[in-house]
Amino acid sequence: MHAYLSLENVGMEFIRGNTKSVVLKDVGLKIDRGEFISIIGHSGCGKSTVLNIVAGLLRCTTGGVLLENREVDSPGPDRAVVFQNHSLLPWLTVYDNVRLGVDKVFGKTKSKAERHEWTLRNLSLVHMDHAIAKYPEEISGGMKQRVGIARALAMEPKVLLMDEPFGALDALTRAHLQDSLMEIQTTLGNTVIMITHDVDEAVLLSDRIVMMTNGPAATIGQVLDVPLKRPRRRLELAEDPTYVHCRGEVLRFLYERHRHVEAA
Amino acid sequence: MTALTETHRTAAPSARFANLVPATVAWARNAVANTLPPLVALAILVGIWQLLCMGAGASLPAPSKVVTDTWELISNPFFDHGGTDKGLFWHLFASLKRVAVGFSLAAVAGVLLGVLIGQSSLAYRGLDPIFQVLRTVPPLAWLPISLAAFRNADPSAIFVIFITAVWPIILNTAVGIRQIPQDYRNVARVMRLSGPEYFFKIMLPATVPYMFTGLKIGIGLSWLAIVAAEMLIGGVGIGFFIWDAWNSSLMSEIILALVYVGVVGFMLDRLIGFIAGRISGPKARS
């Protein structure tokens, strides 16, 4: 039985002049369909590199990524990315930003009316149907990220890749978006890989948390199962022993076993 | 009860009128605040000029003399007595026609070359040093070469316009393309946009503000160059008109022509700015 998505011995080296720097080494991970995976680690450990390799935006130097047994060698809408700083196109409205991807992916399979319908449906999924005619600079940071999620979801990806999607948002907005994401996840059952450096976010959202060691030559240090039942509610979880245990495990990994050594 | 509604009814129109008056006053005040200072400054400058050149031995005519001397030209810009003896409108029109042709060619070639060196780092490394050297050549220095190549005055003038305007357009377009954030490129890659789709949906809108900076500089330079080029090549055109007036010692005509040249150059600049505003639309609001 093959995994839905598998990373096999993924390694990444950069050669600049005579110096060879190894960023990633032997990253191996199997992910099932519908799983929500978080990748957590200190900054600079190569989390984003892993995500970009799965996205196809970077080619790994050793090993490979298989999605439904096909090798990933270029970017594509089946692995839609939610970028950290939303990257909405400022000259397009909220609607047109989402529609651009919809037209590209479903241009041949859906009629114009169906694509319009589908764009609106994805925008209402992230509660942004009230602002479809607005331009990105007219809406808040949280709203932009919602539109970014809608754009990715509207491409109906096999795997949704999120690169610290809520990193730039304030705590309250972040909580709102996490709740929205859980709600969407319950409805659609997407396979998700999310990069984060927020321990609570990782425990709250994930089925499994992948913890990465510090670079150079970073790799997976530990994979933690989060056996919390869904739907999860943040208020009830605060005192849940399983939640507290998982949270403690991640914190111990990050701050005891793989403490980030600050460059002095 | 009735009395209360009565008062309301009478109050309403007067209230609306009361709002209208301050609005009109504010608008008028704003208009005055914007137009009055330049008019006053102009009046002062013209006044100083009048004082300086009023004396009998002045080498340049005073503004009052310029107007009386050239009243024929001011009041009738459309006469045409054949040859180069035409109204100022026709001279300006001839110059604008050359600029239009040369500048359009420069815009097309400049944007295409800019895209090329912005997009391909190999082309950038190859061509950028050459462009950096060529763009410092003064416009008129190209005139003898183009006269030798085209053996004809009009295409030579157009070539000078082209070669003057093309550099800022190339360089600004290239900068704009190199400034496209990696994120936008990644969005395009994830969506698998094709080459033309990327060009029209991402590259062009992201580069438009830079392109128009280049076009604006380019049109200004072409207008500078055409006057100088026409002085040398002759024929109908505002540059030749100035040169002709100089040869006939008609100082007033030169001054009048300079005013027209300035006003037209200003309008060209505003025209490009206006088009840029219309095209970049929502982006310009940010």
XYZ file of C-alpha atoms in Angstrom:
550
model
C 0.000 0.000 0.000
C 1.550 3.241 -1.115
C 1.056 6.509 0.671
C -1.009 9.268 -0.972
C 1.917 11.663 -0.748
C 5.394 10.533 0.105
C 8.693 12.303 0.564
C 11.517 9.839 -0.021
C 15.003 10.671 1.252
C 14.607 14.270 0.233
C 17.888 16.169 0.397
C 18.792 19.655 -0.647
C 22.231 21.097 -1.221
C 23.243 24.494 -2.456
C 26.631 24.977 -4.040
C 27.922 28.509 -4.015
C 31.458 28.824 -5.309
C 33.545 26.212 -3.541
C 31.355 25.840 -0.497
C 28.641 23.249 -0.442
C 25.880 23.815 2.095
C 23.529 20.995 2.976
C 20.122 22.367 3.905
C 18.078 19.193 4.119
C 19.133 15.603 4.530
C 17.116 12.378 4.375
C 13.688 13.842 4.892
C 11.234 10.961 4.657
C 7.502 11.256 5.307
C 4.350 9.448 4.246
C 1.078 11.302 4.305
C -2.402 9.834 3.913
C -5.263 11.370 2.020
C -7.197 13.845 4.176
C -4.445 14.178 6.756
C -3.537 17.532 8.256
C 0.215 17.716 8.826
C 2.107 20.554 10.461
C 5.804 21.026 10.058
C 7.337 22.905 12.966
C 10.906 23.919 13.698
C 13.066 26.884 14.465
C 13.481 29.504 11.778
C 16.144 28.673 9.243
C 15.712 24.916 9.648
C 14.472 24.416 6.110
C 10.740 24.016 6.757
C 9.884 26.267 3.859
C 12.365 24.439 1.655
C 10.472 21.198 2.303
C 7.202 22.895 1.375
C 8.676 24.431 -1.761
C 9.993 21.042 -2.832
C 6.527 19.496 -2.441
C 5.090 22.482 -4.324
C 7.632 21.880 -7.095
C 8.934 25.436 -6.823
C 12.322 23.955 -5.866
C 13.889 20.737 -7.120
C 15.477 18.585 -4.441
C 19.029 17.467 -5.121
C 18.547 13.937 -3.805
C 15.470 11.783 -3.297
C 12.049 12.753 -4.546
C 8.413 13.464 -3.863
C 5.624 11.188 -5.034
C 2.004 12.285 -5.186
C -0.344 9.390 -6.008
C 2.761 7.538 -7.238
C 3.704 10.234 -9.719
C 6.881 12.171 -9.262
C 6.568 15.850 -8.524
C 8.922 17.757 -10.828
C 7.216 21.101 -11.406
C 4.686 23.345 -9.704
C 1.013 22.817 -10.440
C -2.482 23.610 -9.222
C -2.849 20.108 -7.728
C -0.459 21.367 -5.023
C -1.844 24.863 -4.492
C 0.122 27.072 -2.133
C -1.134 29.601 0.394
C 1.793 32.002 0.655
C 2.853 33.641 3.872
C 2.244 37.172 2.644
C -0.940 36.278 0.728
C 0.580 37.344 -2.646
C -2.705 38.503 -4.059
C -2.283 40.415 -7.291
C -2.978 44.050 -6.384
C -4.406 44.986 -9.782
C -7.146 42.355 -9.555
C -10.238 42.413 -7.351
C -10.802 39.759 -4.696
C -13.090 37.956 -7.116
C -10.664 38.170 -10.042
C -7.765 36.901 -7.940
C -9.695 33.710 -7.240
C -11.211 33.576 -10.707
C -7.763 33.655 -12.348
C -6.909 30.271 -10.835
C -10.405 28.895 -11.448
C -10.278 29.833 -15.131
C -6.851 28.264 -15.476
C -7.740 24.966 -13.776
C -11.351 24.531 -14.935
C -11.224 26.494 -18.205
C -11.855 23.356 -20.238
C -14.060 21.345 -17.895
C -16.499 23.908 -16.501
C -18.740 26.415 -18.293
C -18.391 30.143 -17.651
C -21.426 30.172 -15.363
C -20.105 27.183 -13.419
C -16.723 28.853 -12.950
C -18.439 32.012 -11.697
C -20.504 29.913 -9.300
C -17.411 28.003 -8.118
C -15.451 31.213 -7.502
C -18.285 32.605 -5.389
C -18.698 29.346 -3.497
C -15.030 29.306 -2.490
C -15.159 32.927 -1.436
C -18.186 32.251 0.747
C -16.356 29.260 2.249
C -13.801 31.688 3.699
C -16.541 34.252 4.512
C -15.317 36.754 1.976
C -18.377 36.872 -0.285
C -19.167 40.370 0.998
C -16.016 41.900 -0.506
C -15.732 40.365 -3.961
C -15.410 43.702 -5.765
C -12.749 45.103 -3.433
C -9.074 45.371 -4.290
C -6.501 43.732 -1.988
C -5.300 47.044 -0.563
C -8.831 47.827 0.549
C -9.154 44.827 2.870
C -7.368 43.838 6.082
C -4.446 41.436 6.379
C -6.650 38.662 7.744
C -9.104 39.108 4.883
C -6.287 38.979 2.340
C -5.139 35.681 3.783
C -8.734 34.385 3.599
C -8.795 35.269 -0.086
C -5.411 33.559 -0.506
C -6.899 30.412 1.021
C -9.967 30.681 -1.221
C -7.734 31.022 -4.272
C -5.822 27.881 -3.332
C -8.949 25.892 -2.412
C -10.686 26.926 -5.628
C -8.020 25.069 -7.620
C -9.250 21.896 -5.904
C -5.741 20.787 -4.970
C -4.832 17.238 -4.052
C -2.609 18.707 -1.367
C -3.024 22.170 0.098
C 0.324 23.672 1.039
C 0.397 26.494 3.552
C 3.599 28.382 4.279
C 3.155 30.008 7.708
C -0.231 31.215 6.528
C -1.124 33.119 9.704
C 2.381 34.166 10.737
C 1.917 37.814 9.865
C -1.441 38.237 11.624
C -2.325 39.402 15.113
C -3.369 36.763 17.670
C -7.131 37.381 17.494
C -7.288 37.382 13.717
C -5.112 34.291 13.688
C -7.544 32.468 16.001
C -10.457 33.409 13.732
C -8.655 32.094 10.697
C -7.629 28.894 12.442
C -11.293 28.275 13.304
C -12.291 28.959 9.705
C -9.612 26.596 8.466
C -10.797 23.800 10.787
C -14.366 24.359 9.617
C -13.298 24.155 5.968
C -11.187 21.099 6.690
C -14.240 19.361 8.223
C -16.311 20.098 5.100
C -13.753 19.366 2.390
C -11.382 16.862 3.988
C -8.337 18.250 2.210
C -4.857 16.893 2.616
C -2.898 19.760 4.121
C 0.755 20.458 4.872
C 1.198 23.567 6.952
C 4.433 25.203 7.998
C 4.212 26.941 11.341
C 6.298 28.082 14.274
C 3.312 28.397 16.577
C 3.050 25.387 18.911
C -0.623 25.927 19.790
C -1.554 26.303 16.156
C 0.210 23.053 15.304
C -1.499 21.067 18.080
C -4.911 22.586 17.474
C -5.024 21.950 13.739
C -2.936 18.877 13.006
C -3.387 15.155 12.908
C 0.370 14.801 13.048
C 3.122 17.239 13.867
C 6.445 16.855 12.084
C 9.251 18.370 14.136
C 12.430 19.329 12.364
C 15.933 19.487 13.772
C 18.040 22.577 13.324
C 20.106 23.059 10.186
C 22.529 22.671 8.573
C 21.506 19.276 7.238
C 18.123 19.526 8.943
C 15.919 16.483 8.997
C 12.811 15.174 10.712
C 13.546 14.759 14.443
C 10.232 13.405 15.635
C 6.688 12.892 14.390
C 3.956 13.360 16.974
C 0.406 12.021 16.621
C -2.276 14.342 17.901
C -5.100 11.967 18.899
C -7.636 14.694 19.625
C -11.161 14.159 18.380
C -12.669 16.557 15.869
C -14.351 18.976 15.868
C -11.888 20.634 18.179
C -12.781 23.737 20.164
C -9.949 25.839 21.438
C -11.637 26.707 24.744
C -12.329 23.127 25.756
C -8.878 21.985 24.670
C -6.966 24.330 26.938
C -7.352 21.892 29.802
C -7.615 18.654 27.874
C -4.828 16.304 29.103
C -4.070 15.031 25.593
C -3.746 18.582 24.334
C -1.515 19.565 27.220
C 0.608 16.461 26.690
C 1.050 17.089 22.933
C 1.850 20.704 23.551
C 4.444 19.696 26.138
C 6.017 17.205 23.738
C 6.463 19.823 21.023
C 7.806 22.389 23.474
C 10.274 19.868 24.882
C 11.471 19.025 21.412
C 11.931 22.650 20.434
C 13.385 24.040 23.616
C 15.221 21.116 25.239
C 16.363 18.654 22.667
C 16.818 20.970 19.694
C 17.335 24.353 21.200
C 17.972 26.986 18.616
C 21.561 28.133 18.856
C 21.544 31.822 18.206
C 24.385 33.058 16.080
C 26.212 35.395 18.418
C -47.947 68.158 16.592
C -48.977 70.058 13.492
C -46.865 72.968 14.490
C -43.860 70.696 14.852
C -44.171 69.185 11.381
C -44.797 72.636 10.019
C -41.477 73.878 11.342
C -39.739 70.776 10.004
C -41.138 71.313 6.585
C -39.961 74.864 6.474
C -36.626 74.001 8.018
C -35.754 71.300 5.494
C -35.225 73.364 2.312
C -33.356 76.085 4.128
C -31.105 73.458 5.709
C -30.333 72.006 2.319
C -29.609 75.471 1.022
C -27.425 76.072 4.062
C -25.381 72.999 3.115
C -25.137 74.047 -0.473
C -23.660 77.457 0.301
C -20.618 76.256 2.292
C -20.009 73.575 -0.357
C -19.932 76.147 -3.119
C -17.800 78.461 -1.035
C -15.347 75.614 -0.279
C -15.167 74.704 -3.952
C -14.542 78.295 -4.980
C -11.942 78.751 -2.256
C -10.181 75.606 -3.420
C -10.210 76.744 -7.060
C -8.821 80.138 -6.111
C -6.162 78.565 -3.889
C -4.979 76.450 -6.812
C -5.067 78.981 -9.640
C -4.237 82.223 -7.907
C -0.601 81.547 -6.824
C 0.653 80.569 -10.303
C -1.162 83.550 -11.852
C 0.353 85.944 -9.329
C 3.824 84.439 -9.799
C 3.452 84.716 -13.567
C 2.358 88.339 -13.306
C 5.369 89.153 -11.106
C 7.804 87.443 -13.476
C 6.342 89.137 -16.546
C 6.422 92.423 -14.634
C 10.124 92.072 -13.827
C 10.831 91.179 -17.447
C 8.842 94.225 -18.592
C 10.843 96.478 -16.248
C 14.184 95.037 -17.300
C 13.566 95.267 -21.058
C 11.574 98.492 -21.186
C 14.595 100.749 -21.766
C 15.533 101.888 -25.254
C 18.819 99.962 -25.413
C 17.463 96.597 -24.229
C 18.765 93.689 -26.302
C 15.604 91.643 -25.779
C 12.016 92.820 -26.341
C 9.728 93.450 -23.364
C 6.547 91.332 -23.109
C 4.363 94.176 -24.346
C 6.550 94.500 -27.435
C 6.482 90.718 -27.982
C 2.696 90.776 -28.076
C 2.435 93.752 -30.426
C 5.193 92.399 -32.717
C 3.697 88.934 -33.006
C 0.011 89.748 -32.826
C -0.304 88.520 -36.401
C 1.046 85.115 -35.407
C -0.935 84.889 -32.156
C -4.264 85.870 -33.691
C -3.946 83.669 -36.766
C -2.064 80.440 -36.101
C -3.645 78.653 -39.080
C -2.487 80.650 -42.133
C -0.592 78.831 -44.830
C 1.235 80.837 -47.500
C 3.029 77.805 -48.883
C 6.598 76.624 -48.260
C 7.721 77.270 -44.701
C 5.641 80.431 -44.402
C 2.910 78.900 -42.262
C 1.084 79.683 -39.012
C 2.531 78.464 -35.729
C -0.125 75.772 -35.511
C 1.259 74.110 -38.632
C 4.845 74.288 -37.358
C 3.861 72.738 -34.024
C 1.736 70.191 -35.815
C 4.669 69.145 -38.036
C 6.939 68.789 -34.997
C 4.306 66.824 -33.080
C 3.839 64.504 -36.048
C 7.572 63.677 -36.052
C 7.519 63.169 -32.305
C 4.428 60.969 -32.575
C 6.072 58.677 -35.126
C 9.497 58.544 -33.454
C 8.086 58.195 -29.979
C 5.627 55.451 -30.951
C 8.452 53.451 -32.515
C 10.554 54.053 -29.399
C 7.702 52.957 -27.124
C 7.209 49.682 -28.967
C 10.905 48.883 -29.335
C 11.693 50.107 -25.815
C 9.049 47.994 -24.140
C 10.051 44.899 -26.128
C 13.769 45.329 -25.428
C 13.001 46.168 -21.809
C 11.019 42.967 -21.457
C 13.881 41.056 -23.046
C 16.627 42.343 -20.773
C 14.326 42.354 -17.733
C 13.327 38.768 -18.257
C 16.571 37.150 -19.420
C 19.635 37.704 -17.305
C 21.814 36.579 -20.213
C 20.357 39.315 -22.430
C 20.762 41.719 -19.522
C 24.432 40.939 -19.100
C 24.979 41.176 -22.840
C 23.023 44.322 -23.680
C 22.938 46.442 -20.547
C 26.539 47.727 -20.806
C 25.966 48.662 -24.450
C 22.742 50.497 -23.606
C 24.433 52.296 -20.734
C 27.075 53.647 -23.106
C 24.705 54.495 -25.963
C 22.215 56.315 -23.778
C 24.792 58.913 -22.793
C 25.287 59.968 -26.430
C 23.585 63.366 -26.836
C 20.594 63.251 -29.213
C 22.068 65.672 -31.752
C 25.242 63.611 -32.056
C 23.113 60.990 -33.795
C 21.913 63.446 -36.418
C 24.919 63.357 -38.817
C 24.941 59.562 -38.769
C 21.224 59.319 -39.391
C 21.439 61.918 -42.181
C 24.182 59.835 -43.765
C 22.154 56.653 -43.379
C 18.720 57.925 -44.450
C 19.845 60.675 -46.870
C 16.634 62.469 -46.061
C 15.741 65.074 -43.455
C 12.441 63.757 -42.170
C 13.390 60.148 -41.366
C 16.599 61.462 -39.790
C 14.641 63.677 -37.410
C 12.350 60.793 -36.553
C 15.349 58.577 -35.920
C 16.819 61.159 -33.549
C 13.510 61.207 -31.621
C 13.502 57.427 -31.529
C 17.054 57.067 -30.306
C 16.539 59.765 -27.664
C 13.335 58.348 -26.234
C 14.126 54.645 -26.409
C 16.707 54.373 -23.581
C 14.643 55.487 -20.605
C 11.783 53.311 -21.847
C 14.042 50.239 -22.123
C 15.746 50.764 -18.787
C 12.597 51.551 -16.795
C 10.669 48.643 -18.284
C 13.564 46.325 -17.457
C 13.714 47.591 -13.879
C 9.952 47.099 -13.565
C 10.222 43.509 -14.725
C 13.117 42.733 -12.448
C 11.108 44.195 -9.565
C 8.207 41.763 -10.006
C 8.068 40.013 -6.627
C 9.084 36.357 -6.615
C 5.690 35.658 -5.007
C 3.841 36.753 -8.139
C 6.074 34.520 -10.228
C 5.378 31.644 -7.863
C 1.630 32.262 -8.113
C 1.962 32.071 -11.890
C 4.013 28.873 -11.664
C 1.564 27.177 -9.308
C -1.307 28.104 -11.620
C 0.774 26.980 -14.596
C 0.100 30.184 -16.519
C 1.365 29.966 -20.085
C 3.890 32.461 -21.478
C 1.304 34.838 -22.981
C -0.956 34.496 -19.922
C 1.962 35.393 -17.663
C 2.826 38.332 -19.889
C -0.664 39.830 -19.932
C -1.948 38.877 -16.481
C 1.152 39.355 -14.313
C 4.109 40.964 -16.063
C 2.316 43.789 -17.847
C 0.150 44.983 -14.931
C 3.084 44.689 -12.515
C 5.339 46.703 -14.826
C 2.933 49.400 -16.054
C 3.925 52.053 -13.484
C 7.620 51.621 -14.340
C 6.902 51.592 -18.063
C 5.047 54.869 -17.820
C 7.887 56.442 -15.877
C 10.084 55.577 -18.860
C 7.502 56.809 -21.360
C 7.145 60.085 -19.486
C 10.879 60.705 -19.449
C 11.028 59.604 -23.092
C 8.375 62.022 -24.339
C 10.067 64.886 -22.503
C 13.411 64.067 -24.086
C 11.895 63.687 -27.562
C 10.317 67.104 -27.349
C 13.692 68.516 -26.284
C 15.430 66.778 -29.156
C 12.971 67.623 -31.915
C 13.395 71.379 -31.496
C 17.165 71.059 -31.725
C 17.045 68.599 -34.619
C 14.652 70.747 -36.637
C 16.945 73.736 -36.277
C 19.512 71.739 -38.194
C 17.398 69.919 -40.765
C 15.039 72.741 -41.772
C 11.595 72.294 -43.311
C 8.368 72.931 -41.503
C 8.574 72.591 -37.718
C 8.778 74.687 -34.602
C 12.557 74.211 -34.337
C 13.052 75.523 -37.843
C 10.663 78.375 -37.117
C 12.876 79.453 -34.201
C 16.030 79.193 -36.299
C 14.434 81.099 -39.145
C 13.311 83.845 -36.747
C 16.853 84.054 -35.365
C 18.290 84.460 -38.846
C 15.808 87.277 -39.494
C 16.523 88.783 -36.046
C 12.859 88.497 -35.045
C 13.369 88.157 -31.299
C 9.687 88.499 -30.458
C 8.819 85.550 -32.675
C 11.430 83.414 -30.943
C 10.012 84.261 -27.540
C 6.488 83.483 -28.676
C 7.686 80.154 -30.098
C 9.426 79.302 -26.826
C 6.186 79.860 -24.931
C 4.404 77.505 -27.302
C 7.171 74.899 -27.052
C 6.936 74.973 -23.255
C 3.169 74.701 -23.194
C 3.121 71.822 -25.682
C 5.865 69.955 -23.781
C 3.900 70.369 -20.566
C 0.768 69.044 -22.234
C 2.613 66.012 -23.647
C 3.873 65.171 -20.158
C 0.382 65.497 -18.703
C -1.070 63.402 -21.517
C 1.226 60.464 -20.707
C 0.486 60.895 -16.994
C -3.231 60.867 -17.746
C -2.988 57.688 -19.846
C -0.898 56.042 -17.107
C -3.558 56.905 -14.544
C -6.286 55.407 -16.712
C -4.384 52.204 -17.442
C -2.978 51.393 -14.028
C -6.384 52.237 -12.497
C -6.751 50.499 -9.129
C -3.015 50.105 -8.698
C -2.575 53.869 -8.780
C -4.865 54.190 -5.776
C -2.465 52.359 -3.506
